[in-house]
mmCIF file of C-alpha atoms in Angstrom:
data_model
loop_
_atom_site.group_PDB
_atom_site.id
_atom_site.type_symbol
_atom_site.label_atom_id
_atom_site.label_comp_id
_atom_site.label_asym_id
_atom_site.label_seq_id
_atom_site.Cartn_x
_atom_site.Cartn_y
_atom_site.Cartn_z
ATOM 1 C CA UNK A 19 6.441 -2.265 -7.937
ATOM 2 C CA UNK A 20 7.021 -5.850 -9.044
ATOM 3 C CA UNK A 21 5.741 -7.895 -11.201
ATOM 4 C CA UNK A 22 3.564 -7.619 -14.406
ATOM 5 C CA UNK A 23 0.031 -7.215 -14.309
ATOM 6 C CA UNK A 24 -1.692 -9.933 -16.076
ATOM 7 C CA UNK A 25 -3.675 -7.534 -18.169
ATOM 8 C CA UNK A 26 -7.263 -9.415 -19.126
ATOM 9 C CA UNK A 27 -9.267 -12.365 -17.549
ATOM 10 C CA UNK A 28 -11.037 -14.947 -19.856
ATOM 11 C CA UNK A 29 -14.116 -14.346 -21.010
ATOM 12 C CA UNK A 30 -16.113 -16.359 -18.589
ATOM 13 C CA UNK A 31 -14.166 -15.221 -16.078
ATOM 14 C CA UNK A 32 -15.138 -11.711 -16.508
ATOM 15 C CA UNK A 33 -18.389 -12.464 -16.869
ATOM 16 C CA UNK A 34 -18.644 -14.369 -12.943
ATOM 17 C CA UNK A 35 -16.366 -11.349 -11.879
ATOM 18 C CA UNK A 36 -18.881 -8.531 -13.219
ATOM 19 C CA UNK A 37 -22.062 -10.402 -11.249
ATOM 20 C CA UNK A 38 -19.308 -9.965 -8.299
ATOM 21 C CA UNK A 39 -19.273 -6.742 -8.597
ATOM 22 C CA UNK A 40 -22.371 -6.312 -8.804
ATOM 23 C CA UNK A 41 -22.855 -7.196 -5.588
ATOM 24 C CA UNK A 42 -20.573 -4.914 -4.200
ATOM 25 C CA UNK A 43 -22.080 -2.368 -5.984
ATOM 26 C CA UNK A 44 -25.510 -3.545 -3.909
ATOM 27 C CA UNK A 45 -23.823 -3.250 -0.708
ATOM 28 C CA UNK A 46 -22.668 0.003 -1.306
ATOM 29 C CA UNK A 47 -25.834 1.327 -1.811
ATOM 30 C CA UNK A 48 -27.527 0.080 1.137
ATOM 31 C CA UNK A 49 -24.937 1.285 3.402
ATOM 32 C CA UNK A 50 -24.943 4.626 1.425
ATOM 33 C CA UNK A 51 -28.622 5.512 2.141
ATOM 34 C CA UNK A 52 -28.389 4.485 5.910
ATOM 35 C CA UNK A 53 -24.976 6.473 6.658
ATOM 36 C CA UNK A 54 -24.733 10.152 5.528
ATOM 37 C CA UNK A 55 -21.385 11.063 3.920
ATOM 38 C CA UNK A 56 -21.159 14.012 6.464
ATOM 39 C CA UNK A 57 -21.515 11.667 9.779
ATOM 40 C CA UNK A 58 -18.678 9.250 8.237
ATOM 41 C CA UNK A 59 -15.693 11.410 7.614
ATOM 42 C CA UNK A 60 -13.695 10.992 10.870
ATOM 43 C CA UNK A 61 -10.052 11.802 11.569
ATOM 44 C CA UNK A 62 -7.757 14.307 9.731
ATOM 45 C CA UNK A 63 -6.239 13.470 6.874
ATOM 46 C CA UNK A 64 -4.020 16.256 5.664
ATOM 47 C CA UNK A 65 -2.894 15.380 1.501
ATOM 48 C CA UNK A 66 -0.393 18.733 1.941
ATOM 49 C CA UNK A 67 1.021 17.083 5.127
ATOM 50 C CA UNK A 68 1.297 13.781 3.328
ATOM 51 C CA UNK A 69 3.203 15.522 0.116
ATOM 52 C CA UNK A 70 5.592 16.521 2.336
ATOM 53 C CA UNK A 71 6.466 13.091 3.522
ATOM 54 C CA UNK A 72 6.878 12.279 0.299
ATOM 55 C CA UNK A 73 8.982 14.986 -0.553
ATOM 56 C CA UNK A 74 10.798 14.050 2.321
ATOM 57 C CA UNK A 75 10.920 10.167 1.754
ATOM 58 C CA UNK A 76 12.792 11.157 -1.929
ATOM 59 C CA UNK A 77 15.171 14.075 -0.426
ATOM 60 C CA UNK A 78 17.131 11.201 0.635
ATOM 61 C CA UNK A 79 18.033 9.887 -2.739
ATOM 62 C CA UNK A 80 16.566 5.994 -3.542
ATOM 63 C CA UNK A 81 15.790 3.896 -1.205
ATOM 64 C CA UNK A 82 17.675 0.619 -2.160
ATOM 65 C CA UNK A 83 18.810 -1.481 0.582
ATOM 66 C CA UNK A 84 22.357 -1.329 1.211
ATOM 67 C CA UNK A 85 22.579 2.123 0.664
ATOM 68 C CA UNK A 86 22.838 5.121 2.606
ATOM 69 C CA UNK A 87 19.773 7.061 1.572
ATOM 70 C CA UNK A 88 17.835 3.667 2.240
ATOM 71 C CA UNK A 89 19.191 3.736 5.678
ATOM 72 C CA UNK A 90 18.738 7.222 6.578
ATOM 73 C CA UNK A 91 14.877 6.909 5.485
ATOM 74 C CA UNK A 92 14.626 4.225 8.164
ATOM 75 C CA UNK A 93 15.104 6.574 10.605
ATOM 76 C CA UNK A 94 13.512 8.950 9.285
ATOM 77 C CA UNK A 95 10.024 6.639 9.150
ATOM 78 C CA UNK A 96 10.655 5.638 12.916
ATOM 79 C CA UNK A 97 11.166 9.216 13.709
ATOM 80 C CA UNK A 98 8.070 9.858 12.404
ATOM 81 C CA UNK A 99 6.157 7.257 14.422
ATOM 82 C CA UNK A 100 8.096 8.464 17.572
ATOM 83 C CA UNK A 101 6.823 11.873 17.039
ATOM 84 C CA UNK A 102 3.214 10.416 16.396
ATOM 85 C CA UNK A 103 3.542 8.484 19.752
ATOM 86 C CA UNK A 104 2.747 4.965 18.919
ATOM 87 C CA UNK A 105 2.342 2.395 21.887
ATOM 88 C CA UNK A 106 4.390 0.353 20.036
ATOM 89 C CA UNK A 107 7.152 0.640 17.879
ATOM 90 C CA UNK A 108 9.011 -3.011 16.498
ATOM 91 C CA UNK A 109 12.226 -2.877 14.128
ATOM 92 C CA UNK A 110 12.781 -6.350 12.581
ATOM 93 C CA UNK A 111 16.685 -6.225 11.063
ATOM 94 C CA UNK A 112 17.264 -8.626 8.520
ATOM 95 C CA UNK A 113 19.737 -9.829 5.728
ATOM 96 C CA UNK A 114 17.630 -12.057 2.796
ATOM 97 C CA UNK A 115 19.169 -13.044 -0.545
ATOM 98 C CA UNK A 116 17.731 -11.786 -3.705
ATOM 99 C CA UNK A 117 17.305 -13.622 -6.903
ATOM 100 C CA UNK A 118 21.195 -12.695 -8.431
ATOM 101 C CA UNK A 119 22.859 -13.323 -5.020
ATOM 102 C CA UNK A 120 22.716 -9.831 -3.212
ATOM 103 C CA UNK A 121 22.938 -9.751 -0.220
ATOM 104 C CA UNK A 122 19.863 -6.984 0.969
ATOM 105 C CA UNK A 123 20.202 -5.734 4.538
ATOM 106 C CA UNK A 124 16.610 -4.631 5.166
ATOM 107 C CA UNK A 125 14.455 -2.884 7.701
ATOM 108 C CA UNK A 126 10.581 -3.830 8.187
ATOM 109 C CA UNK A 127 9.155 -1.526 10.691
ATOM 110 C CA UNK A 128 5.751 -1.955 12.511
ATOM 111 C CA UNK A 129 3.835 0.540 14.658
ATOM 112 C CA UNK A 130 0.933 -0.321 16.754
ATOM 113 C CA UNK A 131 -1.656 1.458 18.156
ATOM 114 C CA UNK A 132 -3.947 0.219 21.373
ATOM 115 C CA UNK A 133 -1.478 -3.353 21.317
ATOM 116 C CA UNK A 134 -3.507 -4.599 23.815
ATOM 117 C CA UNK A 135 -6.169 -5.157 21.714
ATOM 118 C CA UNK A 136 -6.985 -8.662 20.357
ATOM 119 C CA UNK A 137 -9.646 -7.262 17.578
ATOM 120 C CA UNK A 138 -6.912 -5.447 15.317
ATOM 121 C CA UNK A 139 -6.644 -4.301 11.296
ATOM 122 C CA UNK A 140 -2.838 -4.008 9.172
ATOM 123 C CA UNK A 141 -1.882 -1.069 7.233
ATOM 124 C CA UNK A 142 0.940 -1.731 4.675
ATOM 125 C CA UNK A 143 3.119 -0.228 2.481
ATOM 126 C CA UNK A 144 6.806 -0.988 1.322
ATOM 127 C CA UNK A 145 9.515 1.731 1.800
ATOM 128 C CA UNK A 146 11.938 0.652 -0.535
ATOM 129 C CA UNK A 147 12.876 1.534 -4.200
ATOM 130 C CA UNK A 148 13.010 -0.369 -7.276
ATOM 131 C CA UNK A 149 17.430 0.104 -7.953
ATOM 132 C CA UNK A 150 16.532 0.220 -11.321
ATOM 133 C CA UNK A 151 14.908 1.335 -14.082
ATOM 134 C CA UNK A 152 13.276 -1.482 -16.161
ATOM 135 C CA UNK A 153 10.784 0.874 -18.387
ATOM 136 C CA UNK A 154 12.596 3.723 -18.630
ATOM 137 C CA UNK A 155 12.927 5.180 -22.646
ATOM 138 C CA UNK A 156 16.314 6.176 -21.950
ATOM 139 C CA UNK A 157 18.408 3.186 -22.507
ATOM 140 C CA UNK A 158 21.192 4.284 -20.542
ATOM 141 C CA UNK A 159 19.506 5.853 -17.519
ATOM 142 C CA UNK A 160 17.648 1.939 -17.044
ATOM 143 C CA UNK A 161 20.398 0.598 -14.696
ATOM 144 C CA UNK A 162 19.994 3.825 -12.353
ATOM 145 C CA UNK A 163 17.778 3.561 -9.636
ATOM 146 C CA UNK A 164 14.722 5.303 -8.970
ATOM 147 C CA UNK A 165 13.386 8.452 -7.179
ATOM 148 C CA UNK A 166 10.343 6.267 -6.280
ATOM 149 C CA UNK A 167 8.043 8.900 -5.467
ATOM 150 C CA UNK A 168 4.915 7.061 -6.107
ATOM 151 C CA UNK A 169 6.175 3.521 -6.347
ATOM 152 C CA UNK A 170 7.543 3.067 -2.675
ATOM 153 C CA UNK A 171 6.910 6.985 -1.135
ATOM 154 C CA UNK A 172 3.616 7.678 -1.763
ATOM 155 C CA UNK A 173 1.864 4.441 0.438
ATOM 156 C CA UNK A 174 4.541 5.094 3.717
ATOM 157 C CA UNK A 175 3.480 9.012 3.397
ATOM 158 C CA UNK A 176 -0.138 8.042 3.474
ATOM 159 C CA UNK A 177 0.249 5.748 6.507
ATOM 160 C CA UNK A 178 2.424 8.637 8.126
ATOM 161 C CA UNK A 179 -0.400 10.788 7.872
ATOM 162 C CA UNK A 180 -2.561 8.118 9.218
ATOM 163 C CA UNK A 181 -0.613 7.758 11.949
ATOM 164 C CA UNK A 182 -0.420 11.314 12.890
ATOM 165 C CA UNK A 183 -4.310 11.359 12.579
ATOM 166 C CA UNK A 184 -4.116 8.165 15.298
ATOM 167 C CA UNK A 185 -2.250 9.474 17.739
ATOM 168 C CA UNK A 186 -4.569 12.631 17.713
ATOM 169 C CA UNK A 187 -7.928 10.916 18.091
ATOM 170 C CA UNK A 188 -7.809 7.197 19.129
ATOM 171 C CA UNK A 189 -9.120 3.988 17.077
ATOM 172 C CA UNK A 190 -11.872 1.881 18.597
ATOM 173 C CA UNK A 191 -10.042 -1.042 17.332
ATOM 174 C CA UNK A 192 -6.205 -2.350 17.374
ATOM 175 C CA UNK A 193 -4.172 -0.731 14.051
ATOM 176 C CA UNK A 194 -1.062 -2.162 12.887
ATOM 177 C CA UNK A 195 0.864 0.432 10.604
ATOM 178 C CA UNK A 196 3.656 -2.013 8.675
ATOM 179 C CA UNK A 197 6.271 -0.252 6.126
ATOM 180 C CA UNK A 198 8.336 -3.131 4.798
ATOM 181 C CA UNK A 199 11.493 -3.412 2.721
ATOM 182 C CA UNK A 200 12.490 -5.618 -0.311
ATOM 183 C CA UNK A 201 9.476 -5.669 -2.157
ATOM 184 C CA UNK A 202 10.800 -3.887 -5.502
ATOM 185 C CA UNK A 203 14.287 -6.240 -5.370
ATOM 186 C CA UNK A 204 12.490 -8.639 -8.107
ATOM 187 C CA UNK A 205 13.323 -10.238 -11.215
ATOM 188 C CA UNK A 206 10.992 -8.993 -14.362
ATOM 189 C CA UNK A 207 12.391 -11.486 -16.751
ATOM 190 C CA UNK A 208 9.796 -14.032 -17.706
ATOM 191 C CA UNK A 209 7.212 -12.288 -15.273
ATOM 192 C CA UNK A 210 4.611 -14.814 -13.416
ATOM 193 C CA UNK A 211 8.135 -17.436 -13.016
ATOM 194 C CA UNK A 212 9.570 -15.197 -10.700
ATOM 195 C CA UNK A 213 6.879 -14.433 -8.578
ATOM 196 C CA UNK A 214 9.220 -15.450 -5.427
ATOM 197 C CA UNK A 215 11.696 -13.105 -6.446
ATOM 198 C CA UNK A 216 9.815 -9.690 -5.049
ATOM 199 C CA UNK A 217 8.260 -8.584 -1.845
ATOM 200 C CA UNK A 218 11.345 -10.287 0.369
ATOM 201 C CA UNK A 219 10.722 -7.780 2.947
ATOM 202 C CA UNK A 220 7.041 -9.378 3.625
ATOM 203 C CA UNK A 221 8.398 -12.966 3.177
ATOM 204 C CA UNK A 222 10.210 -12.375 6.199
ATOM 205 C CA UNK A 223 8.067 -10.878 7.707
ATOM 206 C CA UNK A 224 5.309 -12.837 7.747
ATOM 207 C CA UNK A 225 7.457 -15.739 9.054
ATOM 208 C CA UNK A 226 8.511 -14.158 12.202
ATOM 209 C CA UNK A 227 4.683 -12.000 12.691
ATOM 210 C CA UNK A 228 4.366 -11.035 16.048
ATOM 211 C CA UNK A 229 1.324 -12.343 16.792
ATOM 212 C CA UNK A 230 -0.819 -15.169 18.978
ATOM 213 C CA UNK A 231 -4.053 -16.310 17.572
ATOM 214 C CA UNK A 232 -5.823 -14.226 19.534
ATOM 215 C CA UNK A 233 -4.241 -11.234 18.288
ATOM 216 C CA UNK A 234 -3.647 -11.733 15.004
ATOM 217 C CA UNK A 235 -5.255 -8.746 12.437
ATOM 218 C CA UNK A 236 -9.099 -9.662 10.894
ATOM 219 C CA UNK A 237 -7.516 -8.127 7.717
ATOM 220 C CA UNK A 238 -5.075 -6.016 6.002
ATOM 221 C CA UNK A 239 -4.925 -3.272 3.391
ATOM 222 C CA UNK A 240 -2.114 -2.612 1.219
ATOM 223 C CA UNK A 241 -1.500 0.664 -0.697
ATOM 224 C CA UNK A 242 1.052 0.758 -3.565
ATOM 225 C CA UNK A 243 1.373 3.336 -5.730
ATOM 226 C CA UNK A 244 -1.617 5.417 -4.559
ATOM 227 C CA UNK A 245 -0.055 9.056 -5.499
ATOM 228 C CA UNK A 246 -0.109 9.056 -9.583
ATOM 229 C CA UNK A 247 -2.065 11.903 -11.318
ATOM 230 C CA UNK A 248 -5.819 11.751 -11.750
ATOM 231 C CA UNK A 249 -5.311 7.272 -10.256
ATOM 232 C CA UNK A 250 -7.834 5.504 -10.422
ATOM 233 C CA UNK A 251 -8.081 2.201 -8.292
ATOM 234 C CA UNK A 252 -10.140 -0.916 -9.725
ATOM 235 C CA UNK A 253 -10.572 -4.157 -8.158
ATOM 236 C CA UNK A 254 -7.200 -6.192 -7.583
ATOM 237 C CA UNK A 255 -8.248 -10.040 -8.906
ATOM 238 C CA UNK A 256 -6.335 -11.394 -6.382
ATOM 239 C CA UNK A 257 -7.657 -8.925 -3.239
ATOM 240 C CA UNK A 258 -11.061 -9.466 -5.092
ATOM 241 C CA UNK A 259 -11.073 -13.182 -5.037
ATOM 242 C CA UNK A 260 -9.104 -14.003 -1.654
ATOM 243 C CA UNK A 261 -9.519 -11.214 0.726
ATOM 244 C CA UNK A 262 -13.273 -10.051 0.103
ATOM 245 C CA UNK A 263 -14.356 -9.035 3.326
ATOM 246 C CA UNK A 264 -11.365 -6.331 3.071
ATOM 247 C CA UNK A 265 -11.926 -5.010 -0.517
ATOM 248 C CA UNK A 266 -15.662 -4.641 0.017
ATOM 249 C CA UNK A 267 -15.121 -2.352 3.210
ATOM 250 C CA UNK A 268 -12.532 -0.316 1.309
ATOM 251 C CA UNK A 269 -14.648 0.601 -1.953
ATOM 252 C CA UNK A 270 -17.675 0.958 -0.039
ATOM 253 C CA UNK A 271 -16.210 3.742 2.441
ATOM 254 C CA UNK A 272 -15.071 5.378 -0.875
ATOM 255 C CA UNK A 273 -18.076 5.776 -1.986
ATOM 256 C CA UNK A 274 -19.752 6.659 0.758
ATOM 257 C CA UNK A 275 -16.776 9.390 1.166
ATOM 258 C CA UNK A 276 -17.546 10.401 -2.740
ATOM 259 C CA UNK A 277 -14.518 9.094 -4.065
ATOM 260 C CA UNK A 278 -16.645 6.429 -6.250
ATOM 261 C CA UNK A 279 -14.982 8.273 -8.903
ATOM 262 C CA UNK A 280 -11.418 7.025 -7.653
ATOM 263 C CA UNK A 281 -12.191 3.705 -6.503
ATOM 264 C CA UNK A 282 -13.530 2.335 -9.625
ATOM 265 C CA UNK A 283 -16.372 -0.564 -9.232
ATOM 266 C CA UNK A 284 -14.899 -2.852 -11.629
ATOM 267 C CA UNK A 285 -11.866 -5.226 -11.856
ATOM 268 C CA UNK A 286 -8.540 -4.609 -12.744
ATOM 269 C CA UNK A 287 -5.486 -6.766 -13.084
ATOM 270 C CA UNK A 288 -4.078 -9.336 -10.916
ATOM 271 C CA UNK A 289 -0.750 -7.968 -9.237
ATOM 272 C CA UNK A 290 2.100 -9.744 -7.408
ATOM 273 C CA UNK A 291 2.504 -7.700 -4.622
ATOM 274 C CA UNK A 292 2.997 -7.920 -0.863
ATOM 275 C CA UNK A 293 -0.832 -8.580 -0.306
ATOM 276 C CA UNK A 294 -0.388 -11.932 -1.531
ATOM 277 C CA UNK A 295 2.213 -12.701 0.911
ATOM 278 C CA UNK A 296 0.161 -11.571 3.683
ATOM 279 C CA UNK A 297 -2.698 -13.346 2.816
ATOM 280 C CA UNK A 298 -1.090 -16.612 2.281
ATOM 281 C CA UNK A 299 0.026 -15.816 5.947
ATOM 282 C CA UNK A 300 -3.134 -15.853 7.224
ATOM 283 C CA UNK A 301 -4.729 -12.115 7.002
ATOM 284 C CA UNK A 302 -6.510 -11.676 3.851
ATOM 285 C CA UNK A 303 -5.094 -8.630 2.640
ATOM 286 C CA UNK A 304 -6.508 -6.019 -0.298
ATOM 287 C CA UNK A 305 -4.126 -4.399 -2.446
ATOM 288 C CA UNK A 306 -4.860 -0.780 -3.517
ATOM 289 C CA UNK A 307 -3.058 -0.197 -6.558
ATOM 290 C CA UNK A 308 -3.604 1.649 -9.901
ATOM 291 C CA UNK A 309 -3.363 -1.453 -12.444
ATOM 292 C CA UNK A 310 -5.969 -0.398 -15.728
ATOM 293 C CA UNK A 311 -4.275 3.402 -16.082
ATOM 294 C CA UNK A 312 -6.331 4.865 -18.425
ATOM 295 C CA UNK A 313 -2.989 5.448 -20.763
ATOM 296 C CA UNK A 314 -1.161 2.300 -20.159
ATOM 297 C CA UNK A 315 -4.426 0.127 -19.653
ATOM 298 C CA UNK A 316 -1.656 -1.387 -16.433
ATOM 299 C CA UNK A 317 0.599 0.274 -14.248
ATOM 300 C CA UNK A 318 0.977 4.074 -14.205
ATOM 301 C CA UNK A 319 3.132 5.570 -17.054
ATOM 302 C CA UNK A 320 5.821 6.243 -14.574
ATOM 303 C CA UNK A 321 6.090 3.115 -13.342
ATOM 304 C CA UNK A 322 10.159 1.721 -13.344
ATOM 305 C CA UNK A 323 10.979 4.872 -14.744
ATOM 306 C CA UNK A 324 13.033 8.018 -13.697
ATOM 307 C CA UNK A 325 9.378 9.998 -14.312
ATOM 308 C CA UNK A 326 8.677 8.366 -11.118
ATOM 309 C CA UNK A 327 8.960 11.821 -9.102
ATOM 310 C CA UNK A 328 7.670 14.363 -7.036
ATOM 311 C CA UNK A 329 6.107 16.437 -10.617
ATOM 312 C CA UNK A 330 3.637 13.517 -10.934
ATOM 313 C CA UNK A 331 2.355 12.842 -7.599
ATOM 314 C CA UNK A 332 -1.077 13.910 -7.194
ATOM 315 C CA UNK A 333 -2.207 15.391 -3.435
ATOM 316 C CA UNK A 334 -6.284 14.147 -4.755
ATOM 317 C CA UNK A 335 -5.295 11.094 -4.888
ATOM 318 C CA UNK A 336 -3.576 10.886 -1.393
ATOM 319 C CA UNK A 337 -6.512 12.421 -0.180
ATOM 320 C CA UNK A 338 -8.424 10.003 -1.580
ATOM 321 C CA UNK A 339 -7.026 7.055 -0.332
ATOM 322 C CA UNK A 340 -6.056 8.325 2.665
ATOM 323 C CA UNK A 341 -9.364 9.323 3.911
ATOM 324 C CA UNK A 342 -10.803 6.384 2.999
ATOM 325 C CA UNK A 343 -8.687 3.758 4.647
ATOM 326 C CA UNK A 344 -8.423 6.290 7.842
ATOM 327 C CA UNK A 345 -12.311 5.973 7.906
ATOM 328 C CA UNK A 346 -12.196 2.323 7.511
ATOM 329 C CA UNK A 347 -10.059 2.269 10.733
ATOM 330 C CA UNK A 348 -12.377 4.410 12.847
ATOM 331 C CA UNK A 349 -15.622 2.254 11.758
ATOM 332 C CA UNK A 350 -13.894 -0.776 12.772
ATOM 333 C CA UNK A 351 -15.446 -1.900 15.741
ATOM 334 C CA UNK A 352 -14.890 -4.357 18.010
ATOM 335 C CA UNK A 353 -17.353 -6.910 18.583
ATOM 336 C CA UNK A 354 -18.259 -7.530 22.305
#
């Protein structure tokens, strides 16, 4: 992951943002006493399943673009969606220039499910890995890449697991699985001035989307970092402020699931990330992302560091998430 978290609103600001949440905190009641938990948990998420695409995401070595290992997990994630049958499968090749001149080959890959459906939602998660390690202690181990086993695996594993839970039992509505590249390529020098400098793999995308109108997603849902021991996900400022509708279906299906305790109903930090992007693009996208750890008070303690590996990925917390946003998919119905 990217960018600094810009730790603590102003005063007032927290303030507005706490009557906010307030009202989220309404809604979820009121849908929780007309909707049992029992007659909401739909699909099959498997956490042990989705482990093991993690595990199988960091067997490769990072995932850098340019690289080998990078290359050989692009396969491996369309594989994956091959063997989960999705109607549609797009591969969008691309070279884009980072902020000291690389030159990244990169890979965004898409999987649809019921294309021909104009009422559709986006799942995202980048695939890549940050190549090095900005927070790592070790001041000699910082220019070595990554394992990335939360920060890049731990979102494609969940929507791999999603999308083996799709293929089994059918959305009502049109879902849009997207994995792209180049978000952790960024510069962390001066922080909120380099903004431009991550998610290059959604920059692109987003300005070749294949989409009409008609067709284009009601919203999107990011997951970033959504493995780390004992997470905990607060509101995203951004998601909060600019893609509401989103953010309010995600922590209300937690709670209804009884993962209130996970998906924390209060704000967090504000996060360049690939939901921006997205939303800028026209689908207002929410970001689910661990940004108040309870150690750090930002970004999990593993974060840009070579602790980033498979000993601190937590299988609750995939579960977690990935029940959630698989339930948000099957109670997204189409309007007629």
């Amino acid at each position: 992951m990217k960018q600094s978290i810009l730790k603590l609103l102003c005063a007032a600001l927290l303030v507005c943002a706490g009557s906010a949440c307030g009202n989220f905190a309404k809604s979820n009641s009121e849908q929780s006493q007309t909707s049992p938990r029992s007659s909401l948990i739909k699909g099959t998420f498997n956490s042990d399943s989705a482990y093991r695409y993690i595990s199988e995401q960091v067997a490769f070595g990072p995932r850098v673009p340019g690289t080998e290992s990078h290359d050989a997990c692009a396969e491996y994630i369309i594989d994956k969606l091959r063997q989960f049958q999705a109607d549609s499968i797009i591969v969008q090749n691309a070279t884009v220039t980072a902020y000291n001149g690389d030159q990244l080959p990169i890979t965004n890959i898409m999987a649809q499910y019921n294309p021909e459906l104009n009422h559709r939602i986006l799942l995202v998660a980048h695939w890549d890995t940050r190549p090095w390690a900005d927070n790592e202690a070790d001041l000699d181990m910082r220019q070595k890449p990554i394992a990335g086993a939360n920060d890049g695996a731990s979102g494609t594993a969940v929507l791999l697991e999603i999308a083996r839970s799709l293929d089994l039992e059918a959305p009502a509505c049109g879902v849009d699985l997207l994995f792209v590249d180049a978000e952790d390529y960024g510069n962390s020098d001066g922080f909120g001035n380099n903004s431009d400098t991550w998610c290059l793999g959604s920059q692109y995308w987003t300005k070749h989307m294949p989409y009409t109108a008609a067709n284009r997603p009601r919203y999107g849902i990011l997951l970033d970092m959504v493995g780390g021991k004992n997470a905990r996900f607060h509101y995203e400022t951004f998601s909060y402020r600019s893609a509401s509708v989103p953010t309010a279906k995600v922590w209300s299906e937690a709670k209804r699931l009884g993962y209130d305790n996970v998906f924390i109903n209060s704000l967090g930090g504000s996060v360049t990330d690939d939901h921006m992007v997205i939303t800028a693009a026209g689908i207002p996208t929410t970001d689910i992302i661990e940004t108040q750890n309870e150690q750090t008070m930002t970004f999990p303690p593993t974060w840009h560091t070579h602790d980033d590996n498979l000993d601190n990925i937590d299988k609750n917390s995939l579960e977690a998430v990935g029940r959630t946003v698989l339930n948000v998919a099957y109670n997204e119905i189409p309007s007629k």
